[in-house]
PDB file of C-alpha atoms in Angstrom:
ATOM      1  CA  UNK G   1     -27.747   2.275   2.665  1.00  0.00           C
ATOM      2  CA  UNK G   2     -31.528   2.099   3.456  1.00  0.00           C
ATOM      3  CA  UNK G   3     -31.244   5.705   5.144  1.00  0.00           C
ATOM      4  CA  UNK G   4     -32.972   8.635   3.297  1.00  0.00           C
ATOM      5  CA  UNK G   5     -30.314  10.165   0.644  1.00  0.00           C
ATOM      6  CA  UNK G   6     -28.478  12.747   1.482  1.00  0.00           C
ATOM      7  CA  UNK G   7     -27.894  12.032   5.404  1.00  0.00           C
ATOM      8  CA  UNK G   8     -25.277   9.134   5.167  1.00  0.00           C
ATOM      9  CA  UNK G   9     -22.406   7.860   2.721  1.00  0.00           C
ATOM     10  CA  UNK G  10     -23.687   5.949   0.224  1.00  0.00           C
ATOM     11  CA  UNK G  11     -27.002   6.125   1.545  1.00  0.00           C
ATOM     12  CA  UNK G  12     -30.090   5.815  -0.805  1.00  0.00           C
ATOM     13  CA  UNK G  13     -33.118   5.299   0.493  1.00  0.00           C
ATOM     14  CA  UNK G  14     -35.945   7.452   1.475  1.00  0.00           C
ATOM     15  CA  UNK G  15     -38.624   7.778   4.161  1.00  0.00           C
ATOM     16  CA  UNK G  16     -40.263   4.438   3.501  1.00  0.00           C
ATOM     17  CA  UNK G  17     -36.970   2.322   3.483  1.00  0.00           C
ATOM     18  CA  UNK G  18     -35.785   3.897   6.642  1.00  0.00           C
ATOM     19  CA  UNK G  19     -38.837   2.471   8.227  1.00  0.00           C
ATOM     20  CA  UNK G  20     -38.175  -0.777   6.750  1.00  0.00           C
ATOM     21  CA  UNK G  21     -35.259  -0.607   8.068  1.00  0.00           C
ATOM     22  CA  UNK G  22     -35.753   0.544  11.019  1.00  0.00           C
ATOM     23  CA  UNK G  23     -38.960  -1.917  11.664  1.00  0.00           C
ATOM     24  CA  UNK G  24     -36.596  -4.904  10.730  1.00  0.00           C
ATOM     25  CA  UNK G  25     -33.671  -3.533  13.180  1.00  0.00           C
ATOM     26  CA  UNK G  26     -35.644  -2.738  16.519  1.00  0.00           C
ATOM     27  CA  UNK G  27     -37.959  -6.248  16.216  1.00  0.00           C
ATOM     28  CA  UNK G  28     -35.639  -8.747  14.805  1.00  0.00           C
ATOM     29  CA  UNK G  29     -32.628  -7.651  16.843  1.00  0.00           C
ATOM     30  CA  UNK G  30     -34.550  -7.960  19.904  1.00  0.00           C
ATOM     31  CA  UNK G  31     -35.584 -11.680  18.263  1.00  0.00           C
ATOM     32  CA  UNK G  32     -32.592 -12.730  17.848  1.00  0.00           C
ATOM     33  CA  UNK G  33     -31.255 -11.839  20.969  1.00  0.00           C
ATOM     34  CA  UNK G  34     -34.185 -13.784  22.320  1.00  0.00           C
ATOM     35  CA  UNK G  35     -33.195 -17.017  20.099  1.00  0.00           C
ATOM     36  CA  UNK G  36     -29.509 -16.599  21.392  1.00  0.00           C
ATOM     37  CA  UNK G  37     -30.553 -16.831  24.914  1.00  0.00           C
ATOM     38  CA  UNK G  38     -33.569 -19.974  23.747  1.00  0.00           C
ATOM     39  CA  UNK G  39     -30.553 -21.755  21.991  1.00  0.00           C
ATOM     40  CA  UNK G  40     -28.243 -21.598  24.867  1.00  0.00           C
ATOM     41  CA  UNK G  41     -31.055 -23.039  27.284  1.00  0.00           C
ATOM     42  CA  UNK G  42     -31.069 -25.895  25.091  1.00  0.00           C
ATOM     43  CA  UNK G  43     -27.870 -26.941  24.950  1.00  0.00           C
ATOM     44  CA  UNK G  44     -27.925 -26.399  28.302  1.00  0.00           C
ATOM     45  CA  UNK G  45     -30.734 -28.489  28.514  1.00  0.00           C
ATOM     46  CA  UNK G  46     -29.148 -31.111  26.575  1.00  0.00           C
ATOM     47  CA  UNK G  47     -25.824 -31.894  28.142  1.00  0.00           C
ATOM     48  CA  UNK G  48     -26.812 -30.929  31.958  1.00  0.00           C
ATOM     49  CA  UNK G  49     -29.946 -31.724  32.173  1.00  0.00           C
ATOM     50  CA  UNK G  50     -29.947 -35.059  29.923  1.00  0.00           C
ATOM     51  CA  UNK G  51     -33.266 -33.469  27.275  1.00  0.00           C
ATOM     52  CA  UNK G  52     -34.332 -35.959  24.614  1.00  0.00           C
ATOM     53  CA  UNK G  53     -35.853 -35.447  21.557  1.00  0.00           C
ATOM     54  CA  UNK G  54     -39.407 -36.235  22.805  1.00  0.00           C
ATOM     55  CA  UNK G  55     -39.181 -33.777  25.840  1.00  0.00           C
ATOM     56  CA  UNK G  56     -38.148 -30.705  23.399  1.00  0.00           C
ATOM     57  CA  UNK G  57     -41.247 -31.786  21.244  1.00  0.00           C
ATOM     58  CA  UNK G  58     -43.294 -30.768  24.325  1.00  0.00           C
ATOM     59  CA  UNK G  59     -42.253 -27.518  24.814  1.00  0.00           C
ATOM     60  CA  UNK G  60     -40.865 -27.212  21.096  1.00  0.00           C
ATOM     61  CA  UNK G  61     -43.920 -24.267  21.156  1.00  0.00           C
ATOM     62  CA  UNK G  62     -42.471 -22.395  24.175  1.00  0.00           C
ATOM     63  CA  UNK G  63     -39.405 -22.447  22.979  1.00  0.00           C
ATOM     64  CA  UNK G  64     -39.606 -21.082  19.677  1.00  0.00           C
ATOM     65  CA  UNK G  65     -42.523 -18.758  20.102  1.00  0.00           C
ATOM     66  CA  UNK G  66     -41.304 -17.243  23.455  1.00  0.00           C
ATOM     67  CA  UNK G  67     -39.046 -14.927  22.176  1.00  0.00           C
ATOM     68  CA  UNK G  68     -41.144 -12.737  19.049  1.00  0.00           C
ATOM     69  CA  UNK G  69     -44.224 -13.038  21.503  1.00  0.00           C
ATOM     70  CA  UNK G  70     -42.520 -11.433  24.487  1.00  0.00           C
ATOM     71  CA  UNK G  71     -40.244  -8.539  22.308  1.00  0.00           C
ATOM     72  CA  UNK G  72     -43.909  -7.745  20.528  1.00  0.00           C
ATOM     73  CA  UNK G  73     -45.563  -7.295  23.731  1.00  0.00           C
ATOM     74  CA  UNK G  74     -43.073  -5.568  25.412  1.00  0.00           C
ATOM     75  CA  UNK G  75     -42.429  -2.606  22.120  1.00  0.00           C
ATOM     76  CA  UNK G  76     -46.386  -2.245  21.871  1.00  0.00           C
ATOM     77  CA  UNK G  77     -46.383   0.941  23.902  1.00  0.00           C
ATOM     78  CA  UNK G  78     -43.556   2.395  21.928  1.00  0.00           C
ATOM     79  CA  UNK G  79     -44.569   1.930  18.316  1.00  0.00           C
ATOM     80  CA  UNK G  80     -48.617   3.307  19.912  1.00  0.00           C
ATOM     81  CA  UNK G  81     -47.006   6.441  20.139  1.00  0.00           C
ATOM     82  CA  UNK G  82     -45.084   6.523  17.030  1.00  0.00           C
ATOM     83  CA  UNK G  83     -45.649   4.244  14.337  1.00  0.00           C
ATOM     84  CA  UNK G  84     -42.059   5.438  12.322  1.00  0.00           C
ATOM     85  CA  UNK G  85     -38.630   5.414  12.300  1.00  0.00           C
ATOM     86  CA  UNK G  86     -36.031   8.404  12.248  1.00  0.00           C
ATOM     87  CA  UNK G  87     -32.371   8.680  11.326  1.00  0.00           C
ATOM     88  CA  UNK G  88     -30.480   7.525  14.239  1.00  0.00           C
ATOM     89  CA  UNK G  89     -26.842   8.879  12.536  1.00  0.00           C
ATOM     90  CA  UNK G  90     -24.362   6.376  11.570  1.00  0.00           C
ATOM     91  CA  UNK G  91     -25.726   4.122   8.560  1.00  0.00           C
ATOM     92  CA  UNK G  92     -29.159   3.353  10.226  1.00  0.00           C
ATOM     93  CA  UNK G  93     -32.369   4.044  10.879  1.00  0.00           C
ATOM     94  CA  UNK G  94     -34.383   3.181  14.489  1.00  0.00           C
ATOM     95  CA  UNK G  95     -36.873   3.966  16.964  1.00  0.00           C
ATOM     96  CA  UNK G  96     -35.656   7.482  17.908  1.00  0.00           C
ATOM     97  CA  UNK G  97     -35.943  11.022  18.099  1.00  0.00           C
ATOM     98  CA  UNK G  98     -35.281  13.748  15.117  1.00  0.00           C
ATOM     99  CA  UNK G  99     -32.894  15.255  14.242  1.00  0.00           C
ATOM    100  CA  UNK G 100     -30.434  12.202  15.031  1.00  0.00           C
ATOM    101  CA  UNK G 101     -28.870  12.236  18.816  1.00  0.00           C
ATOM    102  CA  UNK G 102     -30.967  15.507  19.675  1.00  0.00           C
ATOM    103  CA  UNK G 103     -32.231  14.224  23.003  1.00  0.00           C
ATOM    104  CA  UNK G 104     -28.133  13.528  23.525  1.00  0.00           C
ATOM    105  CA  UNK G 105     -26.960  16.824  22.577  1.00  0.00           C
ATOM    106  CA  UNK G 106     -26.818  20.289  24.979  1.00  0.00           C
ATOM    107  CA  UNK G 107     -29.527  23.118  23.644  1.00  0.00           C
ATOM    108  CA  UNK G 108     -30.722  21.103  20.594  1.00  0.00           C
ATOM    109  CA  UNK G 109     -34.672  20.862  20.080  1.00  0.00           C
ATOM    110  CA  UNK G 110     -36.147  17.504  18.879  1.00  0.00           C
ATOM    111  CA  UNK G 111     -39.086  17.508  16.419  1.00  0.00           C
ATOM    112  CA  UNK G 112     -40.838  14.493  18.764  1.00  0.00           C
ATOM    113  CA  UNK G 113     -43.013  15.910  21.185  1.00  0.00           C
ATOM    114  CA  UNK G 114     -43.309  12.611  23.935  1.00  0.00           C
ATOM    115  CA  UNK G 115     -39.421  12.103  24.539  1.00  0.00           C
ATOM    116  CA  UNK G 116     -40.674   9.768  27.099  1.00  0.00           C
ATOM    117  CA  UNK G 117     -41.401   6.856  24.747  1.00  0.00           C
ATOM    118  CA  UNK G 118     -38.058   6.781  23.170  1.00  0.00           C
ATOM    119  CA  UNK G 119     -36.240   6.549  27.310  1.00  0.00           C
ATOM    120  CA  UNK G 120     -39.104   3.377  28.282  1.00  0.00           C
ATOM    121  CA  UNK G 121     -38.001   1.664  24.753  1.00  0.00           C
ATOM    122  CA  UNK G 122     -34.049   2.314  25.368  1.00  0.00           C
ATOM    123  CA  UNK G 123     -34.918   1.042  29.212  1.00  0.00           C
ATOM    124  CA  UNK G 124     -36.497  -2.310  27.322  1.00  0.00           C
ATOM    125  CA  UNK G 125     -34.030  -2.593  24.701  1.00  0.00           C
ATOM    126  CA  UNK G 126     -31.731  -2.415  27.801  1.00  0.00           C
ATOM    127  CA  UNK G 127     -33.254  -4.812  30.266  1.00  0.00           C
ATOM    128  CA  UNK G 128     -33.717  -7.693  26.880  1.00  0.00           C
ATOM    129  CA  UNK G 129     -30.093  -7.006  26.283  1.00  0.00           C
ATOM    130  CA  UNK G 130     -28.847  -7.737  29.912  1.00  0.00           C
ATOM    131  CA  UNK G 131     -31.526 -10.592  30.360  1.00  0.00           C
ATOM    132  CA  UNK G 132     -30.597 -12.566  27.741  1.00  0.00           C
ATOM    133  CA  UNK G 133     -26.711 -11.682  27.923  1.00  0.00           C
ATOM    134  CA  UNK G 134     -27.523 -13.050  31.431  1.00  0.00           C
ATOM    135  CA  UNK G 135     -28.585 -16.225  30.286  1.00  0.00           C
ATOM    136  CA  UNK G 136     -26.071 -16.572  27.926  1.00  0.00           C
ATOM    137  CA  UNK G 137     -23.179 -16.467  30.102  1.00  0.00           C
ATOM    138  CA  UNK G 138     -24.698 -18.804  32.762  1.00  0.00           C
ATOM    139  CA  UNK G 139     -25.126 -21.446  29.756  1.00  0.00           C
ATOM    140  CA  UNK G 140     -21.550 -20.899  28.942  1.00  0.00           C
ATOM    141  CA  UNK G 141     -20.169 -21.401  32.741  1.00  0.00           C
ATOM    142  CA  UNK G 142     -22.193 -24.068  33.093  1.00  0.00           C
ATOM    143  CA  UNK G 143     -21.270 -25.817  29.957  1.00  0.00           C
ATOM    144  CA  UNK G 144     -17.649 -24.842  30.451  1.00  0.00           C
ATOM    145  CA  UNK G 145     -17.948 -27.047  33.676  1.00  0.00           C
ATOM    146  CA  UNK G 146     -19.715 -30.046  32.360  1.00  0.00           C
ATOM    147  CA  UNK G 147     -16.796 -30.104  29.629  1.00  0.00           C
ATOM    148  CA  UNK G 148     -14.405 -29.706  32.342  1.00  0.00           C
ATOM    149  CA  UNK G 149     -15.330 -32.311  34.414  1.00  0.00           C
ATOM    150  CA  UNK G 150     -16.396 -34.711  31.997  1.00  0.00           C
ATOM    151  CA  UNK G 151     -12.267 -34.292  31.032  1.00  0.00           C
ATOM    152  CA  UNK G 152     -11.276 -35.131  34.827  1.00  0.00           C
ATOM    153  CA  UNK G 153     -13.744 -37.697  35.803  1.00  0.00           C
ATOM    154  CA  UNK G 154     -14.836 -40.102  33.222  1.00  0.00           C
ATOM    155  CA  UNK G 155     -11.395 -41.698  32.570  1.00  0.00           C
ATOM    156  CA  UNK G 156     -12.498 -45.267  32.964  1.00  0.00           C
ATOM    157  CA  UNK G 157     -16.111 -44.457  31.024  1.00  0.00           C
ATOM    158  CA  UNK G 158     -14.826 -43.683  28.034  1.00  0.00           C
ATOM    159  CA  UNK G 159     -13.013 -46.822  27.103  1.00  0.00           C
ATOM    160  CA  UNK G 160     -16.793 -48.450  28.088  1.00  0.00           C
ATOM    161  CA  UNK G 161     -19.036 -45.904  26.437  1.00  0.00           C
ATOM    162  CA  UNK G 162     -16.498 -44.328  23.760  1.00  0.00           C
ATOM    163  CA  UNK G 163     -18.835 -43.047  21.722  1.00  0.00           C
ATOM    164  CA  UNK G 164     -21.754 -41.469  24.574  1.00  0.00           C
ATOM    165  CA  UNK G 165     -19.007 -39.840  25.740  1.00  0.00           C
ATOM    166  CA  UNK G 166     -17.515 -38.167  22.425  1.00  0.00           C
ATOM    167  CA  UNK G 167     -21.684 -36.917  21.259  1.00  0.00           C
ATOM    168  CA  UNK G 168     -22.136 -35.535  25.075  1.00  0.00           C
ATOM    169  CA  UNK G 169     -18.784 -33.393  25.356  1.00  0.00           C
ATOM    170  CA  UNK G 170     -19.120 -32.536  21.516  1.00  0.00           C
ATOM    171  CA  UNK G 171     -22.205 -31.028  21.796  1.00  0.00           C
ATOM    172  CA  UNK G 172     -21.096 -29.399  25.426  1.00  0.00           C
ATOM    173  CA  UNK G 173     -18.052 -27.409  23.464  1.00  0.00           C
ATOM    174  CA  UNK G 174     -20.513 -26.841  20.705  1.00  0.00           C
ATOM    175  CA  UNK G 175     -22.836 -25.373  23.017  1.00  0.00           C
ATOM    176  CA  UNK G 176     -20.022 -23.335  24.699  1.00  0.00           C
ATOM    177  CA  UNK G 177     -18.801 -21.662  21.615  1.00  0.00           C
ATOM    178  CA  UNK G 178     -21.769 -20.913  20.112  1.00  0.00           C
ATOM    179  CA  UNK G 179     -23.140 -19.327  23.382  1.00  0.00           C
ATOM    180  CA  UNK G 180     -19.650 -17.423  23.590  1.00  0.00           C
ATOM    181  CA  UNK G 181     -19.937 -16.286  20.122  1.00  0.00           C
ATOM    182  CA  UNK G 182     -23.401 -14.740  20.776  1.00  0.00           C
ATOM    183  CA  UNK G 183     -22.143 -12.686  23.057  1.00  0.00           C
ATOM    184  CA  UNK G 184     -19.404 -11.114  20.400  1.00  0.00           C
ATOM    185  CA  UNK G 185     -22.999  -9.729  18.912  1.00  0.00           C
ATOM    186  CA  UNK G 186     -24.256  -7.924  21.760  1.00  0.00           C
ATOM    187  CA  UNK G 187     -20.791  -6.380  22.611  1.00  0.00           C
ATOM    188  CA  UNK G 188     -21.292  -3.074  20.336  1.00  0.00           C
ATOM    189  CA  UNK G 189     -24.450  -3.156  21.963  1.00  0.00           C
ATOM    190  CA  UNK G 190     -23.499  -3.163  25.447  1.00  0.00           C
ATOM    191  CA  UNK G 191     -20.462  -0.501  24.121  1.00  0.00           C
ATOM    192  CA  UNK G 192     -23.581   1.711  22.945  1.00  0.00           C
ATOM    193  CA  UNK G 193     -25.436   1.305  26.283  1.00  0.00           C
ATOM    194  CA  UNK G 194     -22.305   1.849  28.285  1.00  0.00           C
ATOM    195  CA  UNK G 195     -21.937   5.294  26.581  1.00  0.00           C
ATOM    196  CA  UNK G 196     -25.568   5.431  26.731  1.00  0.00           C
ATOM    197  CA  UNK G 197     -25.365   5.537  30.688  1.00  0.00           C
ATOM    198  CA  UNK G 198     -22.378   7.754  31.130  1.00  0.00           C
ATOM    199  CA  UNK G 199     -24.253  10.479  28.940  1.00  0.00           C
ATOM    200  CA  UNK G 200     -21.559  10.915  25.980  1.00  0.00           C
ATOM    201  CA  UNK G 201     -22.083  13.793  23.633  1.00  0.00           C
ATOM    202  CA  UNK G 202     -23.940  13.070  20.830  1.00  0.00           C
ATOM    203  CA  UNK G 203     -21.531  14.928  18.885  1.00  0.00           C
ATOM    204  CA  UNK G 204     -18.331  12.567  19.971  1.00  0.00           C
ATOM    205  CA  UNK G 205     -16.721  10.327  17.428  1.00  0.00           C
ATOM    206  CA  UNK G 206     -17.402   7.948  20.338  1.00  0.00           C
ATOM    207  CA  UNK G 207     -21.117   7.187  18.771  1.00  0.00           C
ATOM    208  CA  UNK G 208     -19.254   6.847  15.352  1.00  0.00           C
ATOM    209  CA  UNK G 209     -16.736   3.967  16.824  1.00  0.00           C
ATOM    210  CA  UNK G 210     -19.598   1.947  17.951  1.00  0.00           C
ATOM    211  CA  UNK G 211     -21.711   2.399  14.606  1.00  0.00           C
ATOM    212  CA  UNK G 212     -18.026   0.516  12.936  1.00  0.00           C
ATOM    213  CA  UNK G 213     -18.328  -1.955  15.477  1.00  0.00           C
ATOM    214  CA  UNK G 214     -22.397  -3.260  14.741  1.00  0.00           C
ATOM    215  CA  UNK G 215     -21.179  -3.054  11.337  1.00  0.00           C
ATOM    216  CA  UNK G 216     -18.753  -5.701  12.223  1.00  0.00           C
ATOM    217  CA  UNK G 217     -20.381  -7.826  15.050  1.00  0.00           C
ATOM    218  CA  UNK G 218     -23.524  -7.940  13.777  1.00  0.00           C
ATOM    219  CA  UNK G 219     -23.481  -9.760  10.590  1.00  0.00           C
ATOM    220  CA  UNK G 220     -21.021 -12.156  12.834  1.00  0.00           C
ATOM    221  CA  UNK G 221     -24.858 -13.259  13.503  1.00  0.00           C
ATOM    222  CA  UNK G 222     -24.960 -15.712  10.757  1.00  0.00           C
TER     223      UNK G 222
END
């Protein structure tokens, strides 16, 4: 692991990979999560709204620099304050305070001054999460009900139009499960910020169980 030896199993890093690591987790997380929600606008866009080609070209720009530009902006104020990355426990290393969990645990004394930060970038983390989890799930209702209806009410079309009909529901269950299988990604996530909210120890095996589960989910990102 990229976590500084000695503080994990099998870890073997040092100070400088843990902020590698923990660089690449906190920004291209968020990215992705921003790309998730971008991707199910578009097929969105595509089967509901009828989008060609030429009208993604125009806002081909938007749509693809949206995401980094607004996650950058947003985790300025964070990394101003501190510009490295602690062992969060588990196998990883992110934006937060030292010695791992110490802001979570009773009577325990973090090395980080300006505890502050670390709350305003869980509160972000928190509010990208739900936004684009948001989006998400609208894209998949909505493109569960163009598939559905399509089903019931385009008997006599398709022996006309065969083939505009296969292309538009195709890419509408496309669209559907790759929007649904975005959201197996976040669920650790929203598991972490569930236990997050309800203030669980930092000592409980609880924190452990959701460490397994990004180790799971997350590479499910591919």
């Amino acid at each position: 692991w990229f976590v500084p030896k000695g503080t994990a199993f099998w870890s073997a890093g040092n100070e400088h990979t843990c902020d590698i690591q923990g660089w690449s987790y906190v920004l291209f997380y968020c990215y992705a999560l921003g790309y998730n929600a971008a991707l199910s606008i578009v097929f969105l866009l595509i089967v509901r709204y009828s989008w060609s080609e030429e009208d993604f070209r125009k806002w081909s720009y938007v749509i693809l620099g949206s995401p980094p530009l607004l996650v950058t902006l947003l985790h300025i104020p964070s990394f101003r304050y501190y510009k490295y990355m602690n062992y969060g426990g588990g196998s990883s290393c992110w934006f937060a305070p030292s010695p791992p969990r110490c802001n979570r645990i009773p009577d325990m004394e973090c090395n980080e001054d300006n505890l502050g930060i670390y709350t305003y970038y869980d509160l972000i983390a928190a509010c990208l999460l739900v936004l684009s989890t948001s989006i998400i799930i609208y894209a998949c209702v909505k493109l569960f009900l163009v598939a559905r209806r399509s089903d019931e009410s385009v008997i006599a079309y398709r022996s006309s139009a065969q083939g505009n009909y296969a292309t538009s529901n195709r890419v509408a269950v496309s669209g559907l499960l790759y929007s649904g299988g975005n959201l197996l990604v976040v669920l650790p996530v929203i598991i972490w910020f569930i236990g997050f909210l309800a203030e669980v120890n930092g000592a409980s095996f609880f924190w452990i169980f959701v460490v397994l589960q990004l180790a799971i989910f997350v590479p499910l990102q591919g």
